Coordinates of C-alpha atoms and ligand atoms in Angstrom, one line a residue:
M1 CA -46.1 -146.8 -92.9
V2 CA -43.5 -149.4 -92.1
E3 CA -44.8 -152.3 -90.0
I4 CA -42.7 -155.0 -88.5
Q5 CA -43.9 -158.3 -87.1
I6 CA -41.3 -160.4 -85.4
L7 CA -41.8 -164.1 -85.9
E8 CA -38.7 -165.4 -84.2
K9 CA -35.9 -163.7 -82.4
T10 CA -32.8 -165.0 -80.6
D11 CA -29.3 -163.7 -80.6
E12 CA -28.4 -166.2 -83.4
F13 CA -31.5 -166.2 -85.6
M14 CA -34.2 -163.7 -86.4
R15 CA -37.2 -163.8 -88.7
F16 CA -39.6 -161.0 -89.2
V17 CA -42.3 -159.7 -91.6
V18 CA -41.8 -156.2 -92.9
R19 CA -44.7 -154.4 -94.6
G20 CA -44.8 -151.0 -96.4
V21 CA -41.4 -151.1 -98.0
N22 CA -40.2 -152.0 -101.5
T23 CA -37.5 -154.3 -102.9
P24 CA -34.8 -151.7 -103.3
F25 CA -35.2 -150.8 -99.6
V26 CA -35.0 -154.4 -98.2
N27 CA -32.2 -155.2 -100.6
A28 CA -30.2 -152.1 -99.5
L29 CA -30.6 -153.3 -95.9
R30 CA -29.6 -156.9 -96.8
R31 CA -26.5 -155.7 -98.6
I32 CA -25.5 -153.3 -95.8
M33 CA -25.7 -156.2 -93.3
L34 CA -23.5 -158.3 -95.5
T35 CA -20.9 -155.8 -96.5
Q36 CA -20.9 -152.8 -94.1
V37 CA -21.7 -153.8 -90.5
P38 CA -18.3 -154.3 -88.9
T39 CA -17.2 -157.3 -86.8
M40 CA -14.0 -158.5 -85.3
A41 CA -11.9 -161.1 -87.1
I42 CA -8.3 -162.2 -86.8
D43 CA -6.4 -160.1 -89.4
E44 CA -2.8 -160.9 -88.8
I45 CA -0.8 -163.6 -87.0
V46 CA 2.7 -163.6 -85.8
I47 CA 4.1 -167.2 -85.8
L48 CA 6.6 -167.9 -83.2
E49 CA 6.6 -171.6 -83.8
N50 CA 4.7 -173.8 -86.3
S51 CA 5.8 -177.4 -86.8
S52 CA 2.3 -178.5 -87.8
I53 CA 1.5 -179.8 -91.3
L54 CA -0.3 -176.6 -92.3
N55 CA 1.9 -173.8 -93.6
D56 CA 1.7 -170.4 -91.9
E57 CA -0.5 -168.8 -94.6
I58 CA -3.2 -171.6 -94.5
L59 CA -3.2 -171.4 -90.7
A60 CA -3.7 -167.6 -90.9
H61 CA -6.5 -168.1 -93.4
R62 CA -8.3 -170.6 -91.3
M63 CA -8.0 -168.5 -88.1
G64 CA -9.4 -165.5 -89.9
F65 CA -12.7 -167.4 -90.3
I66 CA -13.1 -168.2 -86.6
P67 CA -16.1 -165.9 -85.6
L68 CA -15.2 -163.7 -82.7
K69 CA -17.5 -162.0 -80.2
T70 CA -17.6 -158.4 -81.2
D71 CA -17.7 -155.3 -79.0
L72 CA -18.7 -152.4 -81.3
D73 CA -18.9 -149.9 -78.4
S74 CA -15.3 -150.3 -77.3
Y75 CA -13.4 -150.7 -80.5
V76 CA -13.0 -148.6 -83.7
L77 CA -12.1 -149.5 -87.2
P78 CA -8.3 -149.3 -87.8
E79 CA -8.9 -146.7 -90.6
E80 CA -10.9 -144.5 -88.2
C81 CA -8.6 -144.9 -85.2
K82 CA -6.6 -141.8 -84.0
C83 CA -3.5 -143.9 -83.5
E84 CA -2.9 -144.0 -87.2
S85 CA -0.4 -146.8 -86.6
E86 CA 0.0 -149.8 -88.8
L87 CA 0.2 -152.1 -85.8
G88 CA -2.8 -150.6 -84.1
C89 CA -3.5 -149.7 -80.5
N90 CA -5.9 -151.0 -77.7
L91 CA -8.8 -149.3 -79.4
C92 CA -8.4 -150.8 -82.8
R93 CA -6.8 -154.2 -82.1
A94 CA -7.4 -157.1 -79.8
N95 CA -4.8 -159.7 -79.1
L96 CA -5.2 -163.5 -78.8
T97 CA -2.5 -166.1 -78.2
L98 CA -2.3 -169.8 -79.0
E99 CA 0.1 -172.2 -77.6
A100 CA -0.5 -175.9 -78.3
E101 CA 1.6 -179.1 -78.3
A102 CA 0.9 -182.7 -79.0
E103 CA 2.9 -184.9 -76.6
D104 CA 2.7 -188.5 -77.5
K105 CA -0.7 -188.7 -79.3
T106 CA -2.0 -187.0 -82.4
R107 CA -4.6 -184.3 -81.4
T108 CA -6.7 -181.5 -82.8
V109 CA -6.2 -177.9 -81.7
Y110 CA -9.6 -176.2 -81.3
S111 CA -10.6 -172.5 -81.2
G112 CA -11.2 -172.8 -77.5
E113 CA -7.4 -172.9 -77.0
L114 CA -7.1 -169.3 -78.3
K115 CA -6.4 -167.2 -75.2
P116 CA -7.9 -163.7 -75.6
E117 CA -6.4 -160.7 -73.9
N118 CA -9.9 -159.2 -73.6
P119 CA -12.5 -161.9 -72.7
D120 CA -15.1 -159.9 -74.7
I121 CA -13.2 -160.6 -77.9
A122 CA -13.2 -164.4 -77.8
P123 CA -14.1 -167.1 -80.3
V124 CA -17.9 -167.6 -80.5
S125 CA -17.4 -171.3 -80.3
D126 CA -14.6 -173.2 -78.7
K127 CA -15.2 -176.3 -80.9
I128 CA -13.8 -175.1 -84.2
P129 CA -10.9 -177.3 -85.3
I130 CA -7.8 -175.3 -86.4
V131 CA -5.2 -177.9 -87.1
K132 CA -4.2 -181.5 -86.2
L133 CA -0.9 -181.9 -84.4
A134 CA 1.2 -185.1 -84.6
P135 CA 3.3 -186.1 -81.7
E136 CA 6.0 -183.5 -80.8
Q137 CA 4.5 -180.9 -83.2
R138 CA 4.0 -177.5 -81.7
L139 CA 2.2 -174.3 -82.4
N140 CA 2.9 -170.9 -80.8
L141 CA 1.5 -167.8 -82.2
E142 CA 0.0 -164.4 -81.5
A143 CA -3.1 -163.3 -83.4
Y144 CA -4.3 -159.7 -83.9
A145 CA -8.0 -159.2 -84.4
R146 CA -9.4 -156.0 -85.9
L147 CA -12.8 -154.6 -86.9
G148 CA -13.5 -154.9 -90.6
R149 CA -16.3 -155.0 -93.1
G150 CA -17.6 -157.8 -95.3
E151 CA -16.9 -155.8 -98.4
K152 CA -13.2 -156.3 -97.9
H153 CA -13.2 -159.9 -96.8
A154 CA -16.0 -162.4 -96.1
K155 CA -14.5 -163.2 -92.7
W156 CA -15.9 -159.9 -91.5
Q157 CA -19.5 -160.6 -92.4
P158 CA -21.7 -160.6 -89.3
V159 CA -24.3 -162.9 -91.0
S160 CA -24.0 -166.5 -92.2
M161 CA -27.4 -166.0 -93.9
C162 CA -29.3 -162.9 -94.8
T163 CA -32.3 -163.3 -97.1
Y164 CA -35.7 -161.9 -97.8
V165 CA -38.6 -163.5 -99.7
Y166 CA -42.0 -162.2 -100.7
L167 CA -44.8 -162.8 -98.2
P168 CA -46.9 -165.6 -99.7
N169 CA -50.6 -165.8 -99.9
V170 CA -52.1 -169.3 -100.3
K171 CA -55.8 -169.8 -101.1
I172 CA -57.9 -172.8 -101.7
A173 CA -60.8 -172.1 -104.1
Q174 CA -64.4 -173.3 -103.8
N175 CA -64.1 -175.9 -106.6
C176 CA -61.5 -177.9 -104.7
D177 CA -62.5 -181.6 -104.5
A178 CA -59.7 -182.5 -102.0
C179 CA -58.0 -184.9 -104.5
G180 CA -54.8 -184.4 -102.4
K181 CA -52.4 -183.9 -105.3
C182 CA -51.1 -180.6 -103.8
V183 CA -50.6 -182.3 -100.4
K184 CA -48.2 -184.8 -102.0
V185 CA -46.3 -182.3 -104.1
C186 CA -45.7 -179.4 -101.7
P187 CA -42.1 -179.5 -100.5
E188 CA -43.0 -177.4 -97.4
A189 CA -46.0 -179.5 -96.4
I190 CA -48.3 -176.5 -96.4
F191 CA -51.5 -178.5 -97.3
V192 CA -53.2 -181.1 -95.2
K193 CA -56.1 -183.3 -96.1
T194 CA -58.8 -183.3 -93.5
A195 CA -62.4 -184.5 -93.4
E196 CA -63.6 -181.0 -94.3
G197 CA -61.3 -180.8 -97.3
I198 CA -57.8 -179.4 -97.9
K199 CA -56.5 -177.0 -95.2
T200 CA -53.4 -175.0 -95.1
Q201 CA -50.7 -174.6 -92.4
N202 CA -47.4 -172.7 -92.0
E203 CA -48.2 -170.6 -95.0
L204 CA -45.2 -168.4 -94.4
E205 CA -43.0 -171.4 -95.4
C206 CA -44.3 -171.3 -99.0
T207 CA -41.4 -170.8 -101.4
L208 CA -43.8 -169.8 -104.3
C209 CA -42.5 -172.8 -106.3
M210 CA -46.0 -173.2 -107.8
D211 CA -45.7 -177.1 -107.9
C212 CA -49.2 -177.2 -106.2
V213 CA -50.7 -175.1 -108.9
D214 CA -49.1 -177.3 -111.6
A215 CA -50.3 -180.5 -109.8
C216 CA -53.9 -179.3 -109.4
P217 CA -56.0 -181.1 -112.0
K218 CA -58.9 -178.6 -111.8
D219 CA -59.7 -176.0 -114.4
P220 CA -59.7 -173.2 -113.2
K221 CA -57.1 -174.2 -110.7
A222 CA -58.4 -174.8 -107.2
V223 CA -55.2 -173.6 -105.5
E224 CA -54.1 -170.0 -105.8
I225 CA -50.6 -168.8 -104.9
S226 CA -49.8 -165.1 -104.8
W227 CA -47.7 -162.8 -102.8
E228 CA -48.4 -159.5 -101.0
E229 CA -47.2 -156.3 -102.6
K230 CA -44.6 -154.5 -100.5
A231 CA -44.3 -157.2 -97.8
Y232 CA -41.3 -159.4 -97.2
I233 CA -40.1 -162.1 -94.8
F234 CA -36.6 -161.3 -93.7
K235 CA -34.4 -164.1 -92.3
I236 CA -31.1 -163.4 -90.6
E237 CA -28.6 -165.8 -89.1
S238 CA -25.7 -164.4 -87.1
T239 CA -22.3 -165.9 -87.1
G240 CA -22.4 -165.2 -83.4
A241 CA -20.2 -162.1 -83.6
L242 CA -23.2 -159.8 -82.9
P243 CA -26.8 -160.4 -81.8
T244 CA -29.1 -160.4 -84.8
E245 CA -31.1 -157.4 -83.6
R246 CA -27.9 -155.4 -83.3
I247 CA -26.9 -156.3 -86.8
V248 CA -30.2 -154.9 -88.2
L249 CA -29.9 -151.8 -86.0
E250 CA -26.3 -151.1 -87.1
A251 CA -27.4 -151.6 -90.8
V252 CA -30.1 -149.0 -90.3
K253 CA -27.7 -146.6 -88.7
I254 CA -25.3 -147.0 -91.6
L255 CA -28.0 -146.4 -94.2
D256 CA -29.2 -143.4 -92.2
K257 CA -25.6 -142.0 -92.2
K258 CA -25.2 -142.5 -95.9
I259 CA -28.4 -140.6 -96.6
N260 CA -27.5 -137.8 -94.3
D261 CA -24.0 -137.5 -95.9
F262 CA -25.6 -137.5 -99.3
S263 CA -28.0 -134.7 -98.4
D264 CA -25.3 -132.6 -96.7
Q265 CA -23.0 -132.9 -99.8
L266 CA -25.9 -132.0 -102.1
K267 CA -26.6 -128.9 -100.1
K268 CA -23.0 -127.9 -100.0
G269 CA -22.4 -128.8 -103.7
K270 CA -21.6 -125.9 -106.0
Q271 CA -23.5 -125.4 -109.2
K272 CA -21.2 -125.4 -112.3
Ligands
ZN301 ZN1 -5.6 -147.6 -83.0

């Protein structure tokens, strides 16, 4: 039985404990989130004018990494679009334009100056610096955003962090004399010295570094660190392209589809 306990959840960050699964399963989910869940990113730019210090290629590279809000329900991947056109159509491409000029003072052009044709496909933040313009330098360009997957280029990854760790189990044994060595050494401040002896707090933050066990002068050790079998803490940080929950749900959908395709092909497969 899979059991999920959500510890924190916002559109940008999510942390949950999952029990009843094994490492290959959580790792499959992690890798699908990193490489398979599509997001929108600028894929091509047409430069009409660029007198800035950055050459066109570097400018295109920088703009590709600006996270864009993604609408997975209205857009399709270019390779799956019926238009089959290299340029793309309204279903597989979103346009943005950028026109900027420095008049008499040097200034920075920010992502907020990108004007999206569809307001649903806009930069996640309007404070990402693109380029600095010196007086009289100009920038005028059209950018085409497309859905893509992280396996092709990191700019399409929906997550800026996606990790899992074992669920830690911290125990203080009877023979503890509250010397406080573990309190000093723990980088996550899990131990606190109280009048009643050593107590633990925020145990989920334990990184299993074992410094407390090494520092404990008792024999046998008065502090015991272990981890639960088949239980993990998953942490996901979104780039802002998609809400964290949607990223997980999309990953599950993709895994499900792959398994179904596999079983269909197996049933159809001819014996040689
Ligand atoms: Zn199309």
